[in-house]
Amino acid sequence: MVSQSLFDLTGRVVVITGAGGLLGQEHALAVGRAGGIPVLLELSPEALAAAARRLDAEAISHLAIEVDLTSEAQIATAAGEIKKQFGAVWGLVNNVASNPPMGSAAQGADRLEAFPLTQWDHDIRLGLTSAFLCSRHFGEQMAEAGGGSIINVASDLALISPDQRMYSVGLPEGASAPVKPVSYSVVKSALLGLTRYLATYWSPIPVRCNALVPGSVGGTQSPDLTRELTSRIPLARLAEPGEYQGALVFLLSDASAYMTGANLVMDGGRTAW
């Protein structure tokens, strides 16, 4: 019988970036339900408050900090505040990313030919540079304390290219048809490289680093896009937001003590086809 203590995070402080988002809130709940102390980093005060309310509803001890995750100065300040209050952190979940709803960009602006350089720079800085900076500041704490676990939240689109045909179903085709922006795939793919680098860099300590590779989560897509996505998934459905909680706790806990530099793929089988 597997001991539940393998998955116990009691007293362990885990930092979650983009904690006010759909999955960020679920990550925080997962940490708290396993006994850990989630630290929420989020730019939006409204999203931060919403995440905190969900934790309060379950009497989960936590810390919420409003942070611009594109700013190293703000990340460093937050790291100092957290260390002063709790000591060194145990875990880091690099979750924040730019993933606006399909069709929210100006007509044609999400296509490669017209994709704004300013948007590219922002997406890279938010989704990739923030992961590097947070790993540097919080990973250093883990290394000094003698161990820890970093999770980079990637995507099935880090392993496969987006099938652009499904994003324009029911819409006019041509040069202005919506597509999944290039920056999303690039950021999520790069996180897999960062995962392998960090896994070997701090391996003697050990500070472990793995990637969680989720598939599409239901509830945010149009009916047409939901049908298109579902038809490409062997399990024939999109994920529920809370279905990644077990994987997150596994990667943060001693249950995965011999796992580092790996990609844990949970995409309903989409990348198996």
Short mmCIF file of C-alpha atoms in Angstrom, two decimals:
data_model
loop_
_atom_site.label_atom_id
_atom_site.label_comp_id
_atom_site.label_asym_id
_atom_site.label_seq_id
_atom_site.Cartn_x
_atom_site.Cartn_y
_atom_site.Cartn_z
CA MET A 1 0.00 0.00 0.00
CA VAL A 2 1.38 3.40 -0.98
CA SER A 3 1.76 5.73 1.99
CA GLN A 4 -0.10 9.01 1.71
CA SER A 5 2.89 10.66 3.37
CA LEU A 6 4.66 10.43 0.02
CA PHE A 7 2.32 13.16 -1.24
CA ASP A 8 2.37 15.23 1.95
CA LEU A 9 3.41 18.89 1.61
CA THR A 10 2.79 19.87 5.22
CA GLY A 11 4.66 23.05 6.09
CA ARG A 12 6.24 23.36 2.67
CA VAL A 13 6.04 26.80 1.08
CA VAL A 14 5.22 26.76 -2.63
CA VAL A 15 5.27 29.88 -4.83
CA ILE A 16 2.77 29.96 -7.71
CA THR A 17 3.04 32.56 -10.47
CA GLY A 18 -0.08 33.68 -12.27
CA ALA A 19 -1.98 32.36 -9.26
CA GLY A 20 -5.14 34.26 -10.09
CA GLY A 21 -5.69 32.48 -13.39
CA LEU A 22 -7.85 29.45 -14.14
CA LEU A 23 -5.14 26.86 -13.47
CA GLY A 24 -3.21 29.03 -11.04
CA GLN A 25 -6.10 28.95 -8.59
CA GLU A 26 -6.29 25.17 -8.90
CA HIS A 27 -2.55 24.84 -8.28
CA ALA A 28 -2.89 26.89 -5.10
CA LEU A 29 -5.76 24.73 -3.87
CA ALA A 30 -3.78 21.58 -4.62
CA VAL A 31 -0.84 22.79 -2.55
CA GLY A 32 -3.07 23.81 0.34
CA ARG A 33 -5.09 20.60 0.33
CA ALA A 34 -1.84 18.63 0.55
CA GLY A 35 -0.85 20.61 3.64
CA GLY A 36 1.46 23.10 1.98
CA ILE A 37 1.46 26.88 2.19
CA PRO A 38 0.69 28.42 -1.22
CA VAL A 39 2.20 31.82 -1.97
CA LEU A 40 0.26 33.57 -4.72
CA LEU A 41 2.06 35.90 -7.12
CA GLU A 42 -0.30 37.76 -9.44
CA LEU A 43 -0.46 41.18 -11.12
CA SER A 44 -4.25 41.60 -11.14
CA PRO A 45 -5.58 42.59 -7.70
CA GLU A 46 -9.03 41.29 -8.63
CA ALA A 47 -7.71 37.88 -9.69
CA LEU A 48 -5.47 37.73 -6.63
CA ALA A 49 -8.42 38.44 -4.35
CA ALA A 50 -10.53 35.79 -6.10
CA ALA A 51 -7.82 33.17 -5.60
CA ALA A 52 -7.40 34.15 -1.95
CA ARG A 53 -11.15 33.84 -1.35
CA ARG A 54 -11.12 30.24 -2.59
CA LEU A 55 -8.30 29.42 -0.17
CA ASP A 56 -10.03 31.23 2.68
CA ALA A 57 -13.16 29.18 2.03
CA GLU A 58 -11.16 26.05 2.88
CA ALA A 59 -9.21 27.68 5.73
CA ILE A 60 -5.95 27.24 3.84
CA SER A 61 -3.10 29.37 5.17
CA HIS A 62 -1.53 31.39 2.35
CA LEU A 63 0.22 34.58 1.34
CA ALA A 64 -0.91 36.72 -1.60
CA ILE A 65 1.43 39.27 -3.19
CA GLU A 66 0.66 41.63 -6.08
CA VAL A 67 3.66 41.35 -8.39
CA ASP A 68 4.54 42.36 -11.94
CA LEU A 69 6.24 39.15 -13.05
CA THR A 70 7.99 40.91 -15.92
CA SER A 71 9.99 42.94 -13.36
CA GLU A 72 13.05 41.33 -11.80
CA ALA A 73 13.10 44.02 -9.11
CA GLN A 74 9.57 43.12 -8.01
CA ILE A 75 10.33 39.39 -8.13
CA ALA A 76 13.44 39.91 -5.99
CA THR A 77 11.48 41.99 -3.49
CA ALA A 78 8.77 39.33 -3.25
CA ALA A 79 11.40 36.61 -2.79
CA GLY A 80 12.90 38.57 0.09
CA GLU A 81 9.52 39.11 1.74
CA ILE A 82 8.64 35.44 1.47
CA LYS A 83 11.98 34.29 2.87
CA LYS A 84 11.69 36.73 5.77
CA GLN A 85 8.24 35.40 6.67
CA PHE A 86 8.68 31.68 6.04
CA GLY A 87 12.34 30.94 5.44
CA ALA A 88 13.40 29.29 2.19
CA VAL A 89 10.64 28.11 -0.13
CA TRP A 90 10.30 24.45 -1.04
CA GLY A 91 8.54 24.71 -4.38
CA LEU A 92 7.97 26.98 -7.36
CA VAL A 93 5.27 26.64 -10.00
CA ASN A 94 6.08 28.76 -13.05
CA ASN A 95 2.53 29.03 -14.30
CA VAL A 96 2.06 32.56 -15.62
CA ALA A 97 1.65 32.99 -19.38
CA SER A 98 -0.03 35.17 -21.97
CA ASN A 99 -2.88 33.19 -23.52
CA PRO A 100 -5.67 35.57 -24.58
CA PRO A 101 -8.97 34.12 -25.82
CA MET A 102 -9.07 33.32 -29.52
CA GLY A 103 -10.42 36.21 -31.54
CA SER A 104 -9.59 38.82 -28.90
CA ALA A 105 -6.84 40.36 -31.05
CA ALA A 106 -7.60 42.92 -33.72
CA GLN A 107 -8.58 41.28 -36.99
CA GLY A 108 -5.55 39.54 -38.46
CA ALA A 109 -3.19 40.77 -35.71
CA ASP A 110 -2.60 37.28 -34.33
CA ARG A 111 -1.31 36.03 -37.68
CA LEU A 112 2.44 35.64 -38.18
CA GLU A 113 2.65 38.28 -40.90
CA ALA A 114 1.11 40.98 -38.70
CA PHE A 115 1.95 39.80 -35.18
CA PRO A 116 3.18 42.91 -33.30
CA LEU A 117 6.75 42.83 -32.06
CA THR A 118 5.58 44.52 -28.87
CA GLN A 119 3.20 41.61 -28.23
CA TRP A 120 5.97 39.10 -28.97
CA ASP A 121 8.29 40.84 -26.49
CA HIS A 122 5.57 40.95 -23.83
CA ASP A 123 4.62 37.29 -24.23
CA ILE A 124 8.24 36.12 -24.08
CA ARG A 125 8.95 38.25 -21.03
CA LEU A 126 5.82 37.16 -19.17
CA GLY A 127 5.85 33.46 -20.00
CA LEU A 128 9.56 32.66 -20.32
CA THR A 129 11.71 35.39 -18.79
CA SER A 130 9.57 35.36 -15.65
CA ALA A 131 10.17 31.61 -15.31
CA PHE A 132 13.91 32.18 -15.60
CA LEU A 133 13.88 35.02 -13.07
CA CYS A 134 11.67 33.22 -10.56
CA SER A 135 13.76 30.07 -10.92
CA ARG A 136 16.89 32.10 -10.28
CA HIS A 137 15.61 33.88 -7.17
CA PHE A 138 13.56 31.09 -5.61
CA GLY A 139 15.80 28.29 -6.86
CA GLU A 140 18.73 29.91 -5.10
CA GLN A 141 16.76 29.75 -1.85
CA MET A 142 16.05 26.06 -2.43
CA ALA A 143 19.69 25.35 -3.22
CA GLU A 144 20.87 27.08 -0.05
CA ALA A 145 18.30 25.11 1.98
CA GLY A 146 19.34 21.79 0.44
CA GLY A 147 16.44 20.89 -1.83
CA GLY A 148 13.20 21.75 -3.52
CA SER A 149 11.06 21.27 -6.60
CA ILE A 150 10.40 23.54 -9.57
CA ILE A 151 7.52 22.92 -11.97
CA ASN A 152 7.32 24.66 -15.33
CA VAL A 153 3.77 24.59 -16.68
CA ALA A 154 4.08 24.01 -20.41
CA SER A 155 1.37 22.89 -22.85
CA ASP A 156 0.60 20.17 -25.37
CA LEU A 157 1.48 22.89 -27.90
CA ALA A 158 5.07 22.58 -26.69
CA LEU A 159 5.07 19.10 -28.23
CA ILE A 160 2.89 19.59 -31.30
CA SER A 161 2.09 22.50 -33.56
CA PRO A 162 -1.34 24.10 -33.27
CA ASP A 163 -3.69 22.91 -35.99
CA GLN A 164 -4.65 26.33 -37.26
CA ARG A 165 -7.55 24.94 -39.30
CA MET A 166 -9.71 24.46 -36.22
CA TYR A 167 -9.47 28.06 -35.04
CA SER A 168 -11.34 29.40 -38.08
CA VAL A 169 -14.18 26.87 -38.18
CA GLY A 170 -17.40 28.77 -38.75
CA LEU A 171 -15.50 31.94 -39.60
CA PRO A 172 -14.37 33.44 -42.91
CA GLU A 173 -11.13 31.94 -44.19
CA GLY A 174 -8.22 33.81 -45.69
CA ALA A 175 -5.56 36.24 -44.60
CA SER A 176 -7.62 37.55 -41.68
CA ALA A 177 -8.71 34.18 -40.26
CA PRO A 178 -7.76 33.80 -36.56
CA VAL A 179 -4.83 31.59 -35.58
CA LYS A 180 -3.10 30.55 -32.38
CA PRO A 181 -0.33 33.15 -31.99
CA VAL A 182 3.27 32.09 -32.58
CA SER A 183 4.49 33.36 -29.21
CA TYR A 184 2.45 30.83 -27.22
CA SER A 185 4.05 27.78 -28.85
CA VAL A 186 7.51 29.32 -28.65
CA VAL A 187 7.21 30.14 -24.94
CA LYS A 188 5.82 26.74 -23.99
CA SER A 189 8.46 24.90 -26.04
CA ALA A 190 11.25 26.96 -24.48
CA LEU A 191 10.04 26.05 -21.00
CA LEU A 192 10.88 22.42 -21.75
CA GLY A 193 14.47 23.43 -22.49
CA LEU A 194 14.61 25.49 -19.30
CA THR A 195 13.31 22.47 -17.40
CA ARG A 196 16.15 20.24 -18.58
CA TYR A 197 18.75 22.93 -17.89
CA LEU A 198 17.58 23.57 -14.33
CA ALA A 199 17.22 19.85 -13.63
CA THR A 200 20.88 19.21 -14.35
CA TYR A 201 22.19 22.51 -12.99
CA TRP A 202 21.00 21.93 -9.44
CA SER A 203 20.91 18.12 -9.52
CA PRO A 204 23.64 17.50 -6.89
CA ILE A 205 21.69 19.39 -4.19
CA PRO A 206 19.03 18.26 -5.29
CA VAL A 207 16.65 20.91 -6.56
CA ARG A 208 14.48 19.02 -9.00
CA CYS A 209 12.78 20.54 -12.03
CA ASN A 210 10.06 18.97 -14.15
CA ALA A 211 7.49 20.20 -16.65
CA LEU A 212 3.76 19.68 -16.35
CA VAL A 213 2.35 19.49 -19.88
CA PRO A 214 -1.43 20.01 -19.76
CA GLY A 215 -3.92 19.87 -22.58
CA SER A 216 -6.84 22.17 -23.24
CA VAL A 217 -9.15 23.01 -20.35
CA GLY A 218 -12.86 23.23 -21.02
CA GLY A 219 -15.15 26.17 -20.45
CA THR A 220 -13.24 28.94 -22.18
CA GLN A 221 -13.67 28.01 -25.86
CA SER A 222 -16.48 28.54 -28.33
CA PRO A 223 -18.70 25.53 -29.09
CA ASP A 224 -17.10 25.18 -32.54
CA LEU A 225 -13.57 25.18 -31.13
CA THR A 226 -14.57 22.78 -28.36
CA ARG A 227 -15.87 20.31 -30.94
CA GLU A 228 -12.71 20.63 -33.03
CA LEU A 229 -10.44 20.11 -30.02
CA THR A 230 -12.46 17.18 -28.70
CA SER A 231 -12.25 15.40 -32.05
CA ARG A 232 -8.44 15.45 -31.74
CA ILE A 233 -8.32 13.99 -28.22
CA PRO A 234 -8.51 10.20 -27.69
CA LEU A 235 -10.39 10.64 -24.39
CA ALA A 236 -12.92 12.71 -26.39
CA ARG A 237 -13.22 15.59 -23.95
CA LEU A 238 -11.39 18.63 -22.62
CA ALA A 239 -9.85 18.65 -19.15
CA GLU A 240 -11.61 19.92 -16.06
CA PRO A 241 -9.60 22.67 -14.32
CA GLY A 242 -9.09 20.59 -11.17
CA GLU A 243 -7.82 17.48 -12.95
CA TYR A 244 -4.20 18.63 -12.80
CA GLN A 245 -4.12 18.91 -9.01
CA GLY A 246 -2.89 15.36 -8.47
CA ALA A 247 -0.07 15.74 -10.97
CA LEU A 248 1.04 18.98 -9.39
CA VAL A 249 1.19 17.49 -5.90
CA PHE A 250 3.05 14.47 -7.26
CA LEU A 251 5.74 16.66 -8.83
CA LEU A 252 6.12 18.82 -5.72
CA SER A 253 6.16 15.96 -3.23
CA ASP A 254 8.54 13.16 -2.26
CA ALA A 255 6.46 10.83 -4.43
CA SER A 256 8.53 12.07 -7.38
CA ALA A 257 11.86 12.21 -5.53
CA TYR A 258 13.70 10.34 -8.32
CA MET A 259 12.16 12.36 -11.14
CA THR A 260 13.84 15.40 -12.66
CA GLY A 261 14.19 16.86 -16.14
CA ALA A 262 11.02 15.10 -17.26
CA ASN A 263 7.82 16.14 -19.01
CA LEU A 264 4.64 14.87 -17.35
CA VAL A 265 2.12 14.95 -20.19
CA MET A 266 -1.59 15.11 -19.29
CA ASP A 267 -3.42 15.94 -22.49
CA GLY A 268 -6.12 13.29 -22.79
CA GLY A 269 -3.90 11.49 -25.29
CA ARG A 270 -3.85 14.30 -27.85
CA THR A 271 -0.11 14.07 -28.52
CA ALA A 272 -0.36 10.27 -28.85
CA TRP A 273 -2.13 10.68 -32.20
#
